[in-house]
Amino acid sequence: MTPLLQVENIAKFYGPRIGCTDVSFDLYPGEVMGIVGESGSGKSTLLNCLAGHLTPDRGVVRFDTRSEGLRDTITMSEPERRMLGRTDWAFVHQHARDGLRMNVSAGGNVGERLMAVNARHYGEIRAEAIDWLGRVEITEDRIDDRPTAFSGGMQQRLQIARNLVTGPRLVFMDEPTGGLDVSVQARLLDLLRGLVREMNLSAIIVTHDLAVVRLLADRLMVMKDGHVIETGLTDQVLDDPQHAYTQLLVSSVLQV
Amino acid sequence: MSDYNFAYLDEQTKRMIRRAILKGLAIPGYQVPFASREMPMPYGWGTGGVQVSAAVLTPDDTFKVIDQGADDTTNAVSIRRFFQKTAGVAVTEATSQASVIQTRHRIPEEDLRADQILVYQVPIPEPLRFLEPSEVETRKMHALEEYGLMHVKLYEDISQHGDIATAYAYPVKVEGRYVMDPSPIPKFDNPKLEMAGIQLFGAGREQRIYAIPPYTQVVSLDFDDYPFQPTKADHACDLCGAQDSYLDELIVDDEGGRMFMCSDTDYCATRRKQGHVGAQGVPYAEDAA
Amino acid sequence: MISIENVSKSFVLHNQGAAEIPVMRGASLNVAASECVALVGASGAGKSTLMRMIYGNYLTASGRIMVGEVDVAIAAPRDIIRLRRETLGYVSQFLRVVPRVSTLDVVAEPLLATGTKRDVALHQAEILLTRLNIPERLWQLSPTTFSGGEQQRVNIARGFAFPYPALLLDEPTASLDPTNRATVLSMIGEAKARGTAIIGIFHDHAARDEICDRQFDVTRFTPGLAA
């Protein structure tokens, strides 16, 4: 089987400071990988390098494109990369307002990616938007409301619908449950889990919440000071951590 | 008169603007940045159009200015006088007599010829601006032909108003490439953007010039199930009886009385001279008396 | 079906003076299809540790743990994930689920994950829940709100939903009343009958004696305990 994403020796420096370095892994179709670490550990830098928002200083990121197989997304042209960004890739921001158009209705937000790939039938675009709002548990009567009228949890679900409407194969998520109430988090996690399975999505989830990765991620990568210090099966890394930092991280979580 | 260079601007500036115009004509619909000058009138009064006109006018030209279709509004009159004074060119109100026509908000009803230039005043040249505030991003979207956002605007129209409610500055795609704001002309005028004359667009404050060469394909954006429709008031002109011209609605008393009349004053007057009379109109000669 | 050869394991507690605690040394065990083996030994002897090593939840320092064709000791995460999905089931003592997911969905999940149609999977879940006496009014609720015994039964239903060729059972009858206990034992018997290799930890000695073919004393491989 061809990996969906192949990452080799990615490094990004901010001047003399390390953003992230020596990161390599393969992600296969349907796999969900979590990246955990404290603030400043380089996990968001890595995610942005993978998603094409930052250009890494070295390394290779290959994506299994539909038409031409594995392609280096760092050296491909910007139009190609942006095309991936609105078709096969999705990016869920921590703050929904970074990923939504706040002055456009919920339906318009969901429809934008369809229109970006040349959907030109209003009725079909709207039907698709209604279907997707339903999948993320937003009722049809909210379709013409703007996200500013939505709660934080609804905004986040809208962002997910907007991202998944074009049937992407790889989803990047940056703290998708950050800043939400725990009850809202649970609902979102459940939703994401269902969508990942239904659509056979691959996902890379950056978070500092170990409970989130336990529920969502098959595999886990622990980062500290820009380096990957431990990887493995999620429950194995959490239940039998090998590295001192991971042990500290796991033992620091408050039990409820 | 001798205090000014021909058409107010210095020759270097005019050359700079002409280069921008030529580039605009070479890349139809593409917004060319130019070093807009301070003009002796405020932004919003047509500084972009005036600079373009100044760059294309020659001493042999006949100049016409229309504002919302009319030759006799303050704006039109003052720009016409400006070039009478600084360029000494002949002026006219007759569309067919003019070689350069500067316009705000309208395209003349009468078809333009290959030897005519239409200069538009543009307030905001970027059609994507209202949805994407970043200039860096909108330029990238133009460069990469990422125009999905333009349809988001039309989608919002339909979802909120049941139809595409954008009635003016209706976005078009030029020669299958650049999405362009045709300036705030009514969408009724959009089909006329495919014409024999040269069309130049100047935005003074935003420092952009763009152009449509003669006979260029200009398509108004729409949805398959909500096709573009060039609409006008469902009426005939009350003065000249024209069925096919764009109309202004005029409230004439406090009892709700109203009349519709051609927004293109020259077109209306010409028809009346030819003997056409609308429902509330009177024969032309009488009116003039 | 399950073949353990000479496995060792120790924990290194980096944050407590890098203390190294050896917990298993040289353990070997074979479990054939249709066989049920009970892990026995004093508390702390490493029964759960061995079980977790087989499941890939704990890393194995050396040796081989073959489950079917996969060596869990060295397998890549995605191979272990596939193994868990298709070959190796695990009924743990504690239920760990996403809050808000209905009991029916929790039980049906192993079937859904292996491609069973949703209606078929839910129907199968209903049969299991009925059999384990979970009242129908609770089916649409999340099991996180259930009593310990109910959670345990949901866990068992989930563990038996898919016919895994190999199964790990950690105290499956611990907090059950006699009726449900009997049901679970007969379910284990049925699994054996269809060829499942089972390794279990049973503090319920009567149950152990009834269902297990033999016992495997972990104490022999516990460093420090083995005499």
Short mmCIF file of N, CA, C and O in Angstrom, two decimals, chain A residues 129-188:
data_model
loop_
_atom_site.label_atom_id
_atom_site.label_comp_id
_atom_site.label_asym_id
_atom_site.label_seq_id
_atom_site.Cartn_x
_atom_site.Cartn_y
_atom_site.Cartn_z
N ALA A 129 -24.90 21.72 0.92
CA ALA A 129 -24.63 22.45 2.16
C ALA A 129 -25.59 21.99 3.26
O ALA A 129 -25.18 21.77 4.40
N ILE A 130 -26.85 21.80 2.91
CA ILE A 130 -27.84 21.34 3.90
C ILE A 130 -27.45 19.96 4.40
O ILE A 130 -27.47 19.68 5.61
N ASP A 131 -27.06 19.09 3.47
CA ASP A 131 -26.65 17.74 3.86
C ASP A 131 -25.47 17.80 4.84
O ASP A 131 -25.47 17.14 5.87
N TRP A 132 -24.50 18.65 4.54
CA TRP A 132 -23.32 18.71 5.40
C TRP A 132 -23.59 19.37 6.74
O TRP A 132 -23.03 18.97 7.76
N LEU A 133 -24.45 20.38 6.73
CA LEU A 133 -24.82 20.98 8.01
C LEU A 133 -25.48 19.92 8.88
O LEU A 133 -25.23 19.83 10.08
N GLY A 134 -26.32 19.09 8.27
CA GLY A 134 -26.98 18.01 9.01
C GLY A 134 -25.97 17.05 9.59
O GLY A 134 -26.07 16.63 10.74
N ARG A 135 -24.96 16.72 8.80
CA ARG A 135 -23.96 15.77 9.28
C ARG A 135 -23.20 16.30 10.49
O ARG A 135 -22.73 15.53 11.31
N VAL A 136 -23.04 17.61 10.57
CA VAL A 136 -22.36 18.17 11.74
C VAL A 136 -23.38 18.72 12.74
O VAL A 136 -23.05 19.52 13.60
N GLU A 137 -24.62 18.26 12.59
CA GLU A 137 -25.66 18.54 13.57
C GLU A 137 -26.00 20.02 13.68
O GLU A 137 -26.17 20.56 14.76
N ILE A 138 -26.05 20.67 12.54
CA ILE A 138 -26.57 22.04 12.49
C ILE A 138 -27.86 21.98 11.67
O ILE A 138 -27.85 21.45 10.56
N THR A 139 -28.95 22.48 12.25
CA THR A 139 -30.23 22.30 11.58
C THR A 139 -30.34 23.20 10.35
O THR A 139 -29.72 24.26 10.27
N GLU A 140 -31.16 22.73 9.42
CA GLU A 140 -31.30 23.40 8.12
C GLU A 140 -31.73 24.85 8.27
O GLU A 140 -31.35 25.69 7.46
N ASP A 141 -32.51 25.14 9.32
CA ASP A 141 -33.02 26.52 9.43
C ASP A 141 -31.93 27.52 9.82
O ASP A 141 -32.16 28.72 9.84
N ARG A 142 -30.72 27.04 10.09
CA ARG A 142 -29.63 27.98 10.39
C ARG A 142 -28.75 28.26 9.17
O ARG A 142 -27.75 28.95 9.26
N ILE A 143 -29.14 27.72 8.02
CA ILE A 143 -28.24 27.76 6.84
C ILE A 143 -27.94 29.18 6.39
O ILE A 143 -26.86 29.45 5.87
N ASP A 144 -28.91 30.09 6.59
CA ASP A 144 -28.66 31.46 6.12
C ASP A 144 -28.15 32.40 7.21
O ASP A 144 -28.00 33.59 6.99
N ASP A 145 -27.90 31.83 8.40
CA ASP A 145 -27.32 32.65 9.47
C ASP A 145 -25.81 32.74 9.31
O ASP A 145 -25.18 31.83 8.80
N ARG A 146 -25.29 33.83 9.78
CA ARG A 146 -23.83 33.97 9.74
C ARG A 146 -23.22 33.30 10.96
O ARG A 146 -23.85 33.21 12.01
N PRO A 147 -21.96 32.87 10.82
CA PRO A 147 -21.31 32.17 11.94
C PRO A 147 -21.23 33.03 13.20
O PRO A 147 -21.12 32.50 14.30
N THR A 148 -21.28 34.35 13.03
CA THR A 148 -21.23 35.21 14.21
C THR A 148 -22.41 34.94 15.14
O THR A 148 -22.34 35.23 16.33
N ALA A 149 -23.48 34.38 14.60
CA ALA A 149 -24.66 34.09 15.42
C ALA A 149 -24.58 32.70 16.04
O ALA A 149 -25.50 32.28 16.71
N PHE A 150 -23.47 31.99 15.80
CA PHE A 150 -23.34 30.62 16.29
C PHE A 150 -22.51 30.57 17.57
O PHE A 150 -21.65 31.42 17.80
N SER A 151 -22.75 29.52 18.37
CA SER A 151 -21.92 29.28 19.54
C SER A 151 -20.54 28.77 19.09
O SER A 151 -20.37 28.39 17.93
N GLY A 152 -19.60 28.73 20.02
CA GLY A 152 -18.25 28.27 19.69
C GLY A 152 -18.24 26.87 19.12
O GLY A 152 -17.56 26.59 18.13
N GLY A 153 -19.02 25.98 19.75
CA GLY A 153 -19.06 24.59 19.29
C GLY A 153 -19.66 24.48 17.89
O GLY A 153 -19.18 23.74 17.05
N MET A 154 -20.71 25.27 17.65
CA MET A 154 -21.34 25.25 16.32
C MET A 154 -20.40 25.80 15.27
O MET A 154 -20.32 25.28 14.15
N GLN A 155 -19.69 26.86 15.63
CA GLN A 155 -18.73 27.43 14.67
C GLN A 155 -17.70 26.37 14.28
O GLN A 155 -17.34 26.23 13.12
N GLN A 156 -17.24 25.62 15.29
CA GLN A 156 -16.22 24.62 15.01
C GLN A 156 -16.80 23.52 14.12
O GLN A 156 -16.14 23.05 13.20
N ARG A 157 -18.05 23.13 14.37
CA ARG A 157 -18.67 22.11 13.53
C ARG A 157 -18.88 22.63 12.11
O ARG A 157 -18.72 21.90 11.13
N LEU A 158 -19.23 23.92 12.02
CA LEU A 158 -19.40 24.51 10.70
C LEU A 158 -18.06 24.49 9.95
O LEU A 158 -18.01 24.20 8.76
N GLN A 159 -17.00 24.79 10.68
CA GLN A 159 -15.68 24.79 10.04
C GLN A 159 -15.36 23.39 9.50
O GLN A 159 -14.79 23.24 8.42
N ILE A 160 -15.75 22.38 10.26
CA ILE A 160 -15.48 21.02 9.83
C ILE A 160 -16.30 20.69 8.57
O ILE A 160 -15.79 20.14 7.60
N ALA A 161 -17.56 21.09 8.57
CA ALA A 161 -18.41 20.84 7.39
C ALA A 161 -17.82 21.54 6.17
O ALA A 161 -17.72 20.96 5.09
N ARG A 162 -17.41 22.78 6.36
CA ARG A 162 -16.85 23.57 5.26
C ARG A 162 -15.61 22.88 4.69
O ARG A 162 -15.37 22.90 3.49
N ASN A 163 -14.85 22.25 5.57
CA ASN A 163 -13.62 21.60 5.14
C ASN A 163 -13.85 20.26 4.47
O ASN A 163 -13.11 19.87 3.58
N LEU A 164 -14.87 19.54 4.94
CA LEU A 164 -15.02 18.18 4.46
C LEU A 164 -15.94 18.04 3.25
O LEU A 164 -16.05 16.98 2.66
N VAL A 165 -16.57 19.15 2.86
CA VAL A 165 -17.60 19.06 1.82
C VAL A 165 -17.04 18.58 0.48
O VAL A 165 -17.75 17.95 -0.29
N THR A 166 -15.78 18.85 0.22
CA THR A 166 -15.22 18.40 -1.06
C THR A 166 -14.61 17.01 -0.96
O THR A 166 -13.90 16.58 -1.86
N GLY A 167 -14.88 16.32 0.14
CA GLY A 167 -14.38 14.95 0.27
C GLY A 167 -12.87 14.86 0.27
O GLY A 167 -12.28 14.12 -0.52
N PRO A 168 -12.21 15.61 1.17
CA PRO A 168 -10.75 15.55 1.21
C PRO A 168 -10.29 14.18 1.69
O PRO A 168 -11.07 13.40 2.23
N ARG A 169 -9.01 13.89 1.48
CA ARG A 169 -8.48 12.62 1.95
C ARG A 169 -7.58 12.81 3.16
O ARG A 169 -7.28 11.87 3.87
N LEU A 170 -7.11 14.03 3.36
CA LEU A 170 -6.20 14.29 4.49
C LEU A 170 -6.65 15.55 5.21
O LEU A 170 -6.83 16.59 4.59
N VAL A 171 -6.85 15.43 6.51
CA VAL A 171 -7.30 16.58 7.30
C VAL A 171 -6.23 16.94 8.31
O VAL A 171 -5.76 16.09 9.07
N PHE A 172 -5.83 18.19 8.30
CA PHE A 172 -4.92 18.70 9.32
C PHE A 172 -5.77 19.41 10.38
O PHE A 172 -6.61 20.23 10.04
N MET A 173 -5.56 19.07 11.63
CA MET A 173 -6.33 19.73 12.68
C MET A 173 -5.39 20.32 13.72
O MET A 173 -4.53 19.62 14.25
N ASP A 174 -5.58 21.60 14.00
CA ASP A 174 -4.75 22.28 14.98
C ASP A 174 -5.61 22.54 16.22
O ASP A 174 -6.45 23.42 16.19
N GLU A 175 -5.42 21.76 17.25
CA GLU A 175 -6.19 21.92 18.49
C GLU A 175 -7.69 22.05 18.21
O GLU A 175 -8.30 23.06 18.58
N PRO A 176 -8.28 21.07 17.55
CA PRO A 176 -9.67 21.26 17.11
C PRO A 176 -10.66 21.43 18.26
O PRO A 176 -11.73 21.99 18.06
N THR A 177 -10.31 20.97 19.45
CA THR A 177 -11.25 21.09 20.56
C THR A 177 -10.81 22.14 21.56
O THR A 177 -11.43 22.31 22.60
N GLY A 178 -9.73 22.84 21.24
CA GLY A 178 -9.22 23.86 22.16
C GLY A 178 -10.25 24.95 22.37
O GLY A 178 -10.94 25.35 21.46
N GLY A 179 -10.36 25.42 23.60
CA GLY A 179 -11.24 26.54 23.87
C GLY A 179 -12.71 26.21 23.91
O GLY A 179 -13.55 27.09 23.95
N LEU A 180 -13.05 24.92 23.86
CA LEU A 180 -14.47 24.56 23.92
C LEU A 180 -14.78 23.94 25.28
O LEU A 180 -13.93 23.32 25.91
N ASP A 181 -16.02 24.08 25.72
CA ASP A 181 -16.46 23.41 26.95
C ASP A 181 -16.29 21.90 26.79
O ASP A 181 -16.40 21.38 25.69
N VAL A 182 -16.07 21.22 27.91
CA VAL A 182 -15.82 19.78 27.80
C VAL A 182 -17.00 19.04 27.18
O VAL A 182 -16.83 18.11 26.40
N SER A 183 -18.22 19.47 27.49
CA SER A 183 -19.38 18.77 26.93
C SER A 183 -19.43 18.95 25.42
O SER A 183 -19.75 18.04 24.67
N VAL A 184 -19.07 20.16 24.99
CA VAL A 184 -19.05 20.46 23.56
C VAL A 184 -17.90 19.68 22.89
O VAL A 184 -18.03 19.18 21.78
N GLN A 185 -16.79 19.58 23.60
CA GLN A 185 -15.65 18.82 23.10
C GLN A 185 -16.04 17.39 22.80
O GLN A 185 -15.70 16.84 21.76
N ALA A 186 -16.76 16.76 23.75
CA ALA A 186 -17.13 15.36 23.61
C ALA A 186 -17.95 15.16 22.35
O ALA A 186 -17.71 14.24 21.57
N ARG A 187 -18.89 16.07 22.13
CA ARG A 187 -19.75 15.97 20.96
C ARG A 187 -18.93 16.09 19.67
O ARG A 187 -19.12 15.36 18.71
N LEU A 188 -17.98 17.01 19.71
CA LEU A 188 -17.15 17.24 18.54
C LEU A 188 -16.26 16.02 18.26
O LEU A 188 -16.09 15.60 17.12
#
